[in-house]
PDB file of C-alpha atoms and ligand atoms in Angstrom:
ATOM      1  CA  MET A 175      36.855  76.518  53.588  1.00 49.00           C
ATOM      2  CA  ASN A 176      39.565  74.090  54.575  1.00 55.00           C
ATOM      3  CA  SER A 177      41.338  72.273  51.798  1.00 52.00           C
ATOM      4  CA  ASN A 178      41.391  68.587  52.569  1.00 64.00           C
ATOM      5  CA  GLN A 179      45.039  67.914  52.549  1.00 89.00           C
ATOM      6  CA  SER A 180      45.966  70.766  54.888  1.00 96.00           C
ATOM      7  CA  GLY A 181      46.913  70.321  58.462  1.00 98.00           C
ATOM      8  CA  THR A 182      45.337  72.184  61.320  1.00 98.00           C
ATOM      9  CA  LEU A 183      46.659  75.097  63.275  1.00 98.00           C
ATOM     10  CA  TYR A 184      45.823  74.523  66.957  1.00 98.00           C
ATOM     11  CA  ILE A 185      45.891  77.578  69.255  1.00 98.00           C
ATOM     12  CA  VAL A 186      46.537  76.063  72.652  1.00 98.00           C
ATOM     13  CA  ALA A 187      46.097  77.761  75.978  1.00 98.00           C
ATOM     14  CA  THR A 188      48.551  76.841  78.694  1.00 98.00           C
ATOM     15  CA  PRO A 189      48.496  77.599  82.496  1.00 98.00           C
ATOM     16  CA  ILE A 190      49.028  81.150  83.859  1.00 98.00           C
ATOM     17  CA  GLY A 191      50.664  79.726  87.013  1.00 97.00           C
ATOM     18  CA  ASN A 192      49.484  76.489  88.457  1.00 98.00           C
ATOM     19  CA  LEU A 193      50.444  73.653  86.063  1.00 98.00           C
ATOM     20  CA  GLY A 194      47.441  71.794  87.286  1.00 98.00           C
ATOM     21  CA  ASP A 195      45.370  74.172  85.150  1.00 98.00           C
ATOM     22  CA  MET A 196      46.803  72.590  81.947  1.00 98.00           C
ATOM     23  CA  VAL A 197      43.666  71.009  80.306  1.00 97.00           C
ATOM     24  CA  PRO A 198      43.973  67.287  79.301  1.00 98.00           C
ATOM     25  CA  ARG A 199      43.143  68.096  75.705  1.00 98.00           C
ATOM     26  CA  ALA A 200      45.998  70.625  75.463  1.00 98.00           C
ATOM     27  CA  VAL A 201      48.400  67.855  76.459  1.00 98.00           C
ATOM     28  CA  GLU A 202      46.842  65.381  73.889  1.00 98.00           C
ATOM     29  CA  ILE A 203      46.970  67.956  71.065  1.00 98.00           C
ATOM     30  CA  LEU A 204      50.551  69.015  71.834  1.00 98.00           C
ATOM     31  CA  GLN A 205      51.579  65.326  71.882  1.00 98.00           C
ATOM     32  CA  SER A 206      49.856  64.858  68.391  1.00 98.00           C
ATOM     33  CA  VAL A 207      51.036  67.777  66.340  1.00 98.00           C
ATOM     34  CA  THR A 208      54.180  67.841  64.099  1.00 98.00           C
ATOM     35  CA  ALA A 209      55.742  70.871  65.851  1.00 98.00           C
ATOM     36  CA  ILE A 210      54.990  73.568  68.338  1.00 98.00           C
ATOM     37  CA  ALA A 211      55.402  77.330  67.752  1.00 98.00           C
ATOM     38  CA  CYS A 212      55.990  79.345  70.932  1.00 98.00           C
ATOM     39  CA  GLU A 213      57.323  82.676  72.134  1.00 97.00           C
ATOM     40  CA  ASP A 214      60.436  81.437  73.976  1.00 97.00           C
ATOM     41  CA  THR A 215      61.608  77.899  73.307  1.00 97.00           C
ATOM     42  CA  ARG A 216      63.562  77.687  76.611  1.00 97.00           C
ATOM     43  CA  HIS A 217      60.480  78.720  78.662  1.00 97.00           C
ATOM     44  CA  SER A 218      58.159  76.434  76.816  1.00 98.00           C
ATOM     45  CA  LYS A 219      60.549  73.471  76.933  1.00 98.00           C
ATOM     46  CA  LYS A 220      60.082  73.334  80.718  1.00 98.00           C
ATOM     47  CA  LEU A 221      56.313  73.048  80.311  1.00 98.00           C
ATOM     48  CA  LEU A 222      56.589  70.430  77.648  1.00 98.00           C
ATOM     49  CA  ASP A 223      59.018  68.455  79.759  1.00 98.00           C
ATOM     50  CA  HIS A 224      56.656  68.544  82.661  1.00 98.00           C
ATOM     51  CA  PHE A 225      53.933  66.903  80.592  1.00 98.00           C
ATOM     52  CA  ALA A 226      56.288  64.547  78.739  1.00 97.00           C
ATOM     53  CA  ILE A 227      55.644  66.211  75.455  1.00 98.00           C
ATOM     54  CA  ASP A 228      58.565  65.622  73.086  1.00 97.00           C
ATOM     55  CA  LYS A 229      57.984  67.696  69.998  1.00 98.00           C
ATOM     56  CA  PRO A 230      60.112  70.153  67.990  1.00 98.00           C
ATOM     57  CA  LEU A 231      59.759  73.644  69.308  1.00 98.00           C
ATOM     58  CA  PHE A 232      60.383  76.803  67.329  1.00 97.00           C
ATOM     59  CA  ALA A 233      59.991  80.502  68.020  1.00 96.00           C
ATOM     60  CA  TYR A 234      57.134  82.626  66.498  1.00 96.00           C
ATOM     61  CA  HIS A 235      56.370  86.257  67.071  1.00 93.00           C
ATOM     62  CA  ASP A 236      54.055  88.416  65.120  1.00 90.00           C
ATOM     63  CA  HIS A 237      56.942  90.658  64.314  1.00 87.00           C
ATOM     64  CA  SER A 238      59.053  87.668  63.075  1.00 78.00           C
ATOM     65  CA  ASP A 239      59.862  88.119  59.410  1.00 78.00           C
ATOM     66  CA  LYS A 240      57.300  87.057  56.870  1.00 85.00           C
ATOM     67  CA  LYS A 241      59.481  84.093  55.975  1.00 87.00           C
ATOM     68  CA  SER A 242      58.805  82.492  59.322  1.00 88.00           C
ATOM     69  CA  SER A 243      55.053  82.727  58.996  1.00 92.00           C
ATOM     70  CA  ASP A 244      55.207  81.647  55.374  1.00 94.00           C
ATOM     71  CA  ASN A 245      57.177  78.621  56.576  1.00 95.00           C
ATOM     72  CA  ILE A 246      54.451  77.689  59.080  1.00 97.00           C
ATOM     73  CA  ILE A 247      51.726  78.119  56.453  1.00 97.00           C
ATOM     74  CA  ALA A 248      53.752  75.984  54.062  1.00 97.00           C
ATOM     75  CA  ARG A 249      54.062  73.238  56.629  1.00 98.00           C
ATOM     76  CA  LEU A 250      50.380  73.415  57.420  1.00 98.00           C
ATOM     77  CA  SER A 251      49.515  73.416  53.648  1.00 98.00           C
ATOM     78  CA  SER A 252      51.419  70.204  53.180  1.00 97.00           C
ATOM     79  CA  GLY A 253      49.419  68.370  55.789  1.00 98.00           C
ATOM     80  CA  ASN A 254      51.257  68.955  59.052  1.00 98.00           C
ATOM     81  CA  ASP A 255      49.422  69.931  62.235  1.00 98.00           C
ATOM     82  CA  ILE A 256      51.067  72.817  64.099  1.00 98.00           C
ATOM     83  CA  ALA A 257      50.223  74.153  67.554  1.00 98.00           C
ATOM     84  CA  LEU A 258      50.815  77.702  68.782  1.00 98.00           C
ATOM     85  CA  ILE A 259      51.322  78.256  72.440  1.00 98.00           C
ATOM     86  CA  SER A 260      52.515  81.383  74.367  1.00 98.00           C
ATOM     87  CA  ASP A 261      54.524  81.807  77.551  1.00 98.00           C
ATOM     88  CA  ALA A 262      51.475  81.528  79.490  1.00 98.00           C
ATOM     89  CA  GLY A 263      47.590  81.596  79.132  1.00 98.00           C
ATOM     90  CA  THR A 264      45.684  82.029  75.815  1.00 98.00           C
ATOM     91  CA  PRO A 265      47.800  82.898  72.737  1.00 98.00           C
ATOM     92  CA  LEU A 266      46.836  86.156  70.888  1.00 98.00           C
ATOM     93  CA  ILE A 267      45.458  87.667  74.154  1.00 98.00           C
ATOM     94  CA  SER A 268      48.206  90.317  74.600  1.00 98.00           C
ATOM     95  CA  ASP A 269      50.388  87.648  73.045  1.00 97.00           C
ATOM     96  CA  PRO A 270      51.600  86.784  69.574  1.00 96.00           C
ATOM     97  CA  GLY A 271      49.572  84.833  66.940  1.00 96.00           C
ATOM     98  CA  TYR A 272      47.132  87.144  65.309  1.00 96.00           C
ATOM     99  CA  ARG A 273      49.065  87.489  62.011  1.00 95.00           C
ATOM    100  CA  LEU A 274      49.566  83.691  61.812  1.00 96.00           C
ATOM    101  CA  VAL A 275      45.976  82.968  62.444  1.00 97.00           C
ATOM    102  CA  ARG A 276      44.920  85.524  59.833  1.00 96.00           C
ATOM    103  CA  ALA A 277      47.333  84.121  57.356  1.00 96.00           C
ATOM    104  CA  ALA A 278      46.030  80.571  57.933  1.00 97.00           C
ATOM    105  CA  ARG A 279      42.501  81.721  57.608  1.00 98.00           C
ATOM    106  CA  GLN A 280      43.304  83.388  54.346  1.00 97.00           C
ATOM    107  CA  GLN A 281      44.740  80.114  53.059  1.00 97.00           C
ATOM    108  CA  GLY A 282      41.669  78.180  54.100  1.00 97.00           C
ATOM    109  CA  ILE A 283      43.663  76.274  56.799  1.00 98.00           C
ATOM    110  CA  ALA A 284      41.619  75.015  59.803  1.00 98.00           C
ATOM    111  CA  VAL A 285      42.337  76.969  62.932  1.00 98.00           C
ATOM    112  CA  ILE A 286      41.074  75.352  66.101  1.00 98.00           C
ATOM    113  CA  PRO A 287      41.305  76.718  69.730  1.00 98.00           C
ATOM    114  CA  VAL A 288      42.072  74.512  72.644  1.00 98.00           C
ATOM    115  CA  PRO A 289      40.567  76.658  75.417  1.00 98.00           C
ATOM    116  CA  GLY A 290      42.102  76.968  78.936  1.00 98.00           C
ATOM    117  CA  ALA A 291      43.515  79.663  81.248  1.00 98.00           C
ATOM    118  CA  CYS A 292      43.364  83.322  80.579  1.00 98.00           C
ATOM    119  CA  ALA A 293      44.360  85.911  83.191  1.00 98.00           C
ATOM    120  CA  ALA A 294      41.804  88.537  82.117  1.00 98.00           C
ATOM    121  CA  ILE A 295      38.848  86.106  82.275  1.00 98.00           C
ATOM    122  CA  ALA A 296      40.089  84.592  85.592  1.00 98.00           C
ATOM    123  CA  ALA A 297      40.307  87.996  87.191  1.00 98.00           C
ATOM    124  CA  LEU A 298      36.987  89.133  85.858  1.00 98.00           C
ATOM    125  CA  SER A 299      35.347  85.942  87.189  1.00 98.00           C
ATOM    126  CA  VAL A 300      36.121  86.926  90.779  1.00 98.00           C
ATOM    127  CA  ALA A 301      36.029  90.779  90.551  1.00 98.00           C
ATOM    128  CA  GLY A 302      32.437  91.263  91.688  1.00 97.00           C
ATOM    129  CA  LEU A 303      31.995  93.855  88.950  1.00 98.00           C
ATOM    130  CA  PRO A 304      29.401  93.523  86.139  1.00 97.00           C
ATOM    131  CA  THR A 305      30.418  90.970  83.573  1.00 97.00           C
ATOM    132  CA  ASP A 306      27.425  91.189  81.155  1.00 96.00           C
ATOM    133  CA  ARG A 307      29.544  93.468  78.986  1.00 97.00           C
ATOM    134  CA  PHE A 308      33.185  94.178  79.509  1.00 98.00           C
ATOM    135  CA  ARG A 309      36.108  95.737  77.626  1.00 98.00           C
ATOM    136  CA  PHE A 310      39.502  94.095  77.463  1.00 98.00           C
ATOM    137  CA  ILE A 311      42.144  96.831  77.212  1.00 98.00           C
ATOM    138  CA  GLY A 312      45.323  94.864  77.803  1.00 98.00           C
ATOM    139  CA  PHE A 313      48.475  96.851  78.571  1.00 98.00           C
ATOM    140  CA  LEU A 314      48.311 100.633  78.998  1.00 98.00           C
ATOM    141  CA  PRO A 315      51.054 102.730  77.492  1.00 97.00           C
ATOM    142  CA  ALA A 316      54.164 102.810  79.720  1.00 96.00           C
ATOM    143  CA  LYS A 317      54.624 106.601  79.484  1.00 96.00           C
ATOM    144  CA  THR A 318      52.540 108.630  81.921  1.00 96.00           C
ATOM    145  CA  THR A 319      51.193 111.254  79.403  1.00 96.00           C
ATOM    146  CA  GLN A 320      50.067 108.528  77.025  1.00 97.00           C
ATOM    147  CA  ARG A 321      48.692 106.377  79.734  1.00 97.00           C
ATOM    148  CA  LYS A 322      46.593 109.231  81.193  1.00 96.00           C
ATOM    149  CA  LYS A 323      45.346 110.069  77.747  1.00 96.00           C
ATOM    150  CA  VAL A 324      44.063 106.484  77.228  1.00 97.00           C
ATOM    151  CA  LEU A 325      42.527 106.498  80.699  1.00 97.00           C
ATOM    152  CA  GLN A 326      40.802 109.769  79.884  1.00 94.00           C
ATOM    153  CA  GLU A 327      39.393 108.332  76.749  1.00 95.00           C
ATOM    154  CA  LEU A 328      38.089 105.350  78.814  1.00 95.00           C
ATOM    155  CA  ALA A 329      36.493 107.639  81.530  1.00 92.00           C
ATOM    156  CA  ALA A 330      33.058 107.448  79.729  1.00 90.00           C
ATOM    157  CA  VAL A 331      33.072 103.699  78.934  1.00 94.00           C
ATOM    158  CA  PRO A 332      30.006 102.203  80.593  1.00 94.00           C
ATOM    159  CA  GLU A 333      31.284  98.636  80.697  1.00 97.00           C
ATOM    160  CA  THR A 334      33.795  97.026  83.117  1.00 98.00           C
ATOM    161  CA  MET A 335      37.324  97.349  81.938  1.00 98.00           C
ATOM    162  CA  VAL A 336      40.175  94.810  82.142  1.00 98.00           C
ATOM    163  CA  PHE A 337      43.907  95.761  82.055  1.00 98.00           C
ATOM    164  CA  TYR A 338      47.079  93.901  82.126  1.00 98.00           C
ATOM    165  CA  GLU A 339      49.814  95.826  84.181  1.00 98.00           C
ATOM    166  CA  ALA A 340      53.519  95.313  84.966  1.00 98.00           C
ATOM    167  CA  PRO A 341      54.234  95.209  88.716  1.00 98.00           C
ATOM    168  CA  HIS A 342      56.659  98.228  88.589  1.00 98.00           C
ATOM    169  CA  ARG A 343      53.913 100.350  87.003  1.00 98.00           C
ATOM    170  CA  ILE A 344      50.744  99.310  88.994  1.00 98.00           C
ATOM    171  CA  LEU A 345      51.020 102.124  91.572  1.00 98.00           C
ATOM    172  CA  GLU A 346      51.360 104.751  88.945  1.00 98.00           C
ATOM    173  CA  THR A 347      48.502 103.326  87.092  1.00 98.00           C
ATOM    174  CA  LEU A 348      46.323 103.135  90.080  1.00 98.00           C
ATOM    175  CA  ARG A 349      47.233 106.796  91.016  1.00 98.00           C
ATOM    176  CA  ASP A 350      46.470 107.914  87.408  1.00 97.00           C
ATOM    177  CA  SER A 351      43.169 105.964  87.421  1.00 97.00           C
ATOM    178  CA  LEU A 352      42.207 107.564  90.764  1.00 96.00           C
ATOM    179  CA  GLU A 353      43.007 111.044  89.282  1.00 95.00           C
ATOM    180  CA  ILE A 354      40.764 110.407  86.130  1.00 94.00           C
ATOM    181  CA  PHE A 355      38.004 108.178  87.522  1.00 94.00           C
ATOM    182  CA  GLY A 356      37.830 109.586  91.073  1.00 94.00           C
ATOM    183  CA  GLY A 357      38.690 108.087  94.492  1.00 96.00           C
ATOM    184  CA  GLU A 358      35.199 106.561  94.919  1.00 95.00           C
ATOM    185  CA  HIS A 359      35.384 104.566  91.717  1.00 96.00           C
ATOM    186  CA  SER A 360      35.405 100.786  92.160  1.00 97.00           C
ATOM    187  CA  GLY A 361      38.296  98.707  91.189  1.00 98.00           C
ATOM    188  CA  PHE A 362      39.829  95.266  91.669  1.00 98.00           C
ATOM    189  CA  MET A 363      43.277  93.838  91.448  1.00 98.00           C
ATOM    190  CA  ALA A 364      44.156  90.120  90.894  1.00 98.00           C
ATOM    191  CA  ARG A 365      47.718  89.456  91.546  1.00 98.00           C
ATOM    192  CA  GLU A 366      49.568  86.150  90.853  1.00 98.00           C
ATOM    193  CA  VAL A 367      46.308  84.320  89.985  1.00 98.00           C
ATOM    194  CA  SER A 368      46.630  80.516  90.676  1.00 98.00           C
ATOM    195  CA  LYS A 369      50.154  80.875  92.161  1.00 98.00           C
ATOM    196  CA  THR A 370      51.456  80.582  95.605  1.00 97.00           C
ATOM    197  CA  PHE A 371      51.087  84.322  96.569  1.00 96.00           C
ATOM    198  CA  GLU A 372      47.833  85.004  94.823  1.00 98.00           C
ATOM    199  CA  THR A 373      46.001  88.038  96.281  1.00 98.00           C
ATOM    200  CA  TYR A 374      42.760  89.834  95.299  1.00 98.00           C
ATOM    201  CA  LEU A 375      42.112  93.404  96.392  1.00 98.00           C
ATOM    202  CA  HIS A 376      38.793  95.087  95.856  1.00 97.00           C
ATOM    203  CA  GLY A 377      37.550  98.530  96.851  1.00 97.00           C
ATOM    204  CA  THR A 378      37.514 102.103  95.736  1.00 97.00           C
ATOM    205  CA  LEU A 379      40.460 103.382  93.743  1.00 97.00           C
ATOM    206  CA  ALA A 380      41.480 105.409  96.849  1.00 97.00           C
ATOM    207  CA  GLU A 381      41.363 102.260  98.960  1.00 98.00           C
ATOM    208  CA  LEU A 382      43.470 100.329  96.259  1.00 98.00           C
ATOM    209  CA  VAL A 383      46.139 103.012  96.094  1.00 98.00           C
ATOM    210  CA  THR A 384      46.393 103.087  99.878  1.00 98.00           C
ATOM    211  CA  ALA A 385      46.669  99.288  99.989  1.00 98.00           C
ATOM    212  CA  VAL A 386      49.251  99.000  97.420  1.00 98.00           C
ATOM    213  CA  GLU A 387      51.273 101.899  98.826  1.00 97.00           C
ATOM    214  CA  ALA A 388      51.283 100.187 102.228  1.00 97.00           C
ATOM    215  CA  ASP A 389      52.348  96.788 101.065  1.00 96.00           C
ATOM    216  CA  SER A 390      55.253  96.557  98.518  1.00 95.00           C
ATOM    217  CA  ASN A 391      54.406  92.868  97.865  1.00 96.00           C
ATOM    218  CA  GLN A 392      51.425  94.252  95.985  1.00 96.00           C
ATOM    219  CA  GLN A 393      53.879  95.625  93.447  1.00 97.00           C
ATOM    220  CA  ARG A 394      55.369  92.276  92.601  1.00 97.00           C
ATOM    221  CA  GLY A 395      54.329  89.482  90.297  1.00 98.00           C
ATOM    222  CA  GLU A 396      51.723  89.466  87.585  1.00 98.00           C
ATOM    223  CA  ILE A 397      48.675  91.723  87.831  1.00 98.00           C
ATOM    224  CA  VAL A 398      45.366  92.162  86.265  1.00 98.00           C
ATOM    225  CA  LEU A 399      43.440  95.366  87.060  1.00 98.00           C
ATOM    226  CA  VAL A 400      39.776  95.575  86.719  1.00 98.00           C
ATOM    227  CA  LEU A 401      37.962  98.869  86.744  1.00 98.00           C
ATOM    228  CA  ALA A 402      34.170  99.433  86.942  1.00 98.00           C
ATOM    229  CA  GLY A 403      32.635 101.214  84.068  1.00 97.00           C
ATOM    230  CA  ARG A 404      31.130 104.612  84.423  1.00 90.00           C
ATOM    231  CA  GLU A 405      27.720 104.373  86.107  1.00 78.00           C
ATOM    232  CA  SER A 406      24.954 104.619  83.489  1.00 50.00           C
ATOM    233  CA  SER A 407      23.489 108.162  83.319  1.00 40.00           C
ATOM    234  CA  ASP A 408      20.078 106.622  84.095  1.00 42.00           C
ATOM    235  CA  SER A 409      21.181 105.065  87.345  1.00 46.00           C
ATOM    236  CA  SER A 410      23.155 108.128  88.486  1.00 45.00           C
ATOM    237  CA  VAL A 411      19.955 110.312  87.787  1.00 46.00           C
ATOM    238  CA  THR A 412      17.977 107.895  89.946  1.00 49.00           C
ATOM    239  CA  VAL A 413      20.451 107.985  92.803  1.00 56.00           C
ATOM    240  CA  ASP A 414      20.791 111.759  92.827  1.00 71.00           C
ATOM    241  CA  GLY A 415      17.170 112.142  92.059  1.00 81.00           C
ATOM    242  CA  GLU A 416      16.204 110.123  95.030  1.00 80.00           C
ATOM    243  CA  LYS A 417      18.340 112.178  97.330  1.00 85.00           C
ATOM    244  CA  ILE A 418      16.893 115.423  96.068  1.00 90.00           C
ATOM    245  CA  LEU A 419      13.385 114.064  96.262  1.00 87.00           C
ATOM    246  CA  ARG A 420      13.765 112.996  99.851  1.00 89.00           C
ATOM    247  CA  LEU A 421      15.017 116.404 100.818  1.00 92.00           C
ATOM    248  CA  LEU A 422      12.198 118.271  98.936  1.00 93.00           C
ATOM    249  CA  LEU A 423       9.637 115.895 100.450  1.00 93.00           C
ATOM    250  CA  GLY A 424      10.478 117.185 103.784  1.00 92.00           C
ATOM    251  CA  GLU A 425       9.354 120.669 102.731  1.00 93.00           C
ATOM    252  CA  LEU A 426       6.782 120.263  99.864  1.00 94.00           C
ATOM    253  CA  PRO A 427       3.822 118.115  98.805  1.00 94.00           C
ATOM    254  CA  ALA A 428       4.589 114.921  96.652  1.00 93.00           C
ATOM    255  CA  ALA A 429       3.614 116.484  93.286  1.00 94.00           C
ATOM    256  CA  LYS A 430       5.571 119.602  93.780  1.00 94.00           C
ATOM    257  CA  ALA A 431       8.592 117.756  95.062  1.00 93.00           C
ATOM    258  CA  ALA A 432       8.426 115.350  92.136  1.00 91.00           C
ATOM    259  CA  ALA A 433       8.091 118.188  89.588  1.00 92.00           C
ATOM    260  CA  LEU A 434      11.130 120.076  91.066  1.00 93.00           C
ATOM    261  CA  THR A 435      13.260 116.889  91.193  1.00 88.00           C
ATOM    262  CA  ALA A 436      12.413 116.121  87.541  1.00 84.00           C
ATOM    263  CA  LYS A 437      13.414 119.697  86.616  1.00 86.00           C
ATOM    264  CA  ILE A 438      16.728 119.525  88.637  1.00 84.00           C
ATOM    265  CA  THR A 439      17.782 116.079  87.340  1.00 76.00           C
ATOM    266  CA  GLY A 440      16.253 115.985  83.906  1.00 72.00           C
ATOM    267  CA  GLY A 441      14.416 112.845  85.024  1.00 72.00           C
ATOM    268  CA  ASP A 442      10.804 111.722  84.601  1.00 72.00           C
ATOM    269  CA  LYS A 443       8.200 113.695  86.628  1.00 84.00           C
ATOM    270  CA  LYS A 444       5.736 110.774  86.814  1.00 77.00           C
ATOM    271  CA  GLN A 445       8.466 108.371  87.906  1.00 73.00           C
ATOM    272  CA  PHE A 446       9.494 110.748  90.612  1.00 80.00           C
ATOM    273  CA  TYR A 447       5.900 111.191  91.735  1.00 86.00           C
ATOM    274  CA  GLN A 448       5.551 107.361  92.113  1.00 77.00           C
ATOM    275  CA  MET A 449       8.776 107.338  94.066  1.00 81.00           C
ATOM    276  CA  ALA A 450       7.595 110.171  96.195  1.00 86.00           C
ATOM    277  CA  LEU A 451       4.380 108.312  97.100  1.00 85.00           C
ATOM    278  CA  ALA A 452       6.400 105.187  97.847  1.00 77.00           C
ATOM    279  CA  LEU A 453       8.840 107.220 100.067  1.00 83.00           C
ATOM    280  CA  LYS A 454       5.935 108.850 101.917  1.00 82.00           C
ATOM    281  CA  ASN A 455       4.474 105.446 102.697  1.00 72.00           C
TER     282      ASN A 455
HETATM  283  N1  LIG B 628      47.890  85.608  77.080  1.00 82.47           N
HETATM  284  C1  LIG B 628      47.948  85.704  78.465  1.00 82.47           C
HETATM  285  C2  LIG B 628      46.620  85.356  79.052  1.00 82.47           C
HETATM  286  O1  LIG B 628      45.845  84.627  78.426  1.00 82.47           O
HETATM  287  O2  LIG B 628      46.240  85.888  80.099  1.00 82.47           O
HETATM  288  C3  LIG B 628      48.447  87.058  78.873  1.00 82.47           C
HETATM  289  C4  LIG B 628      49.816  87.385  78.354  1.00 82.47           C
HETATM  290  S1  LIG B 628      50.428  89.027  78.741  1.00 82.47           S
HETATM  291  C5  LIG B 628      51.835  88.981  77.877  1.00 82.47           C
HETATM  292  C6  LIG B 628      50.981  88.737  80.378  1.00 82.47           C
HETATM  293  C7  LIG B 628      50.123  89.592  81.398  1.00 82.47           C
HETATM  294  O3  LIG B 628      48.994  88.833  81.732  1.00 82.47           O
HETATM  295  C8  LIG B 628      50.870  89.835  82.716  1.00 82.47           C
HETATM  296  O4  LIG B 628      51.698  90.945  82.667  1.00 82.47           O
HETATM  297  C9  LIG B 628      49.680  90.074  83.685  1.00 82.47           C
HETATM  298  O5  LIG B 628      49.176  91.390  83.552  1.00 82.47           O
HETATM  299  C10 LIG B 628      48.734  88.974  83.126  1.00 82.47           C
HETATM  300  N2  LIG B 628      48.883  87.686  83.841  1.00 82.47           N
HETATM  301  C11 LIG B 628      49.389  86.589  83.267  1.00 82.47           C
HETATM  302  N3  LIG B 628      49.457  85.622  84.284  1.00 82.47           N
HETATM  303  C12 LIG B 628      48.871  86.191  85.348  1.00 82.47           C
HETATM  304  C13 LIG B 628      48.612  85.722  86.634  1.00 82.47           C
HETATM  305  N4  LIG B 628      48.904  84.470  87.022  1.00 82.47           N
HETATM  306  N5  LIG B 628      48.105  86.515  87.550  1.00 82.47           N
HETATM  307  C14 LIG B 628      47.724  87.799  87.218  1.00 82.47           C
HETATM  308  N6  LIG B 628      48.002  88.309  86.011  1.00 82.47           N
HETATM  309  C15 LIG B 628      48.504  87.479  85.111  1.00 82.47           C
END
């Protein structure tokens, strides 16, 4: 419930590179609010100047002292609209804002998003990996041991995974991923999305490691890494099963080949029998 006299907290996405990606409504809202909370006032001042937005800017981080978030809540409660932006993209997505949004919600203050750019979603939309379900991981730990531990925990995840990575760590992260997921595992790297030197690499992890090793430019700028999920056990049984079935069919009658394939793979005998008949034809 929103109390009538309270202002609104707007969570406003800003471009991740190309300023042309600023949505018109973001400009309107930023021009209309009382003040704008941001990560870095000097950085955001440039964006606001570009769009002729002349509003007071102040810094907010989730680790700012409680006084600063209490201050924002007090301003909202007395009827002022406040916007939160981050250095780039959608606030709260590997960026500050969660604590403020939670505090506003607890006070019954309206929190409205102004959607726009998000590097994770932009990368995912062009990765060519399944998007029906995906898992956003954000930044992996900087230390190798911890990073490998997290990757190990993710090795069984069936859905596509999206990571943010710093350019000076991308090669290490790709190598660690290769070690854990295997060289044949599919990956995708989106670099400098919507900027002058944007590049997109797709292939197996072995191919990505080779490409990034060979071209130091791939270790520059801002990067989103997308990794395929583990193949579902059903489909891996089917793939292996078909291979085995084909081999056995060369030596045995369909029923016998299907029964043996089912035993070896743990799959369904009837299904393999149907497959055997189809293969024979
Ligand atoms: N909130 C932002 C968003 O909505 O995408 C993400 C902020 S996070 C602190 C910054 C990370 O996002 C970068 O290190 C990089 O991994 C990714 N990123 C941001 N802009 C990008 C771009 N133009 N191209 C590729 N990755 C980008």
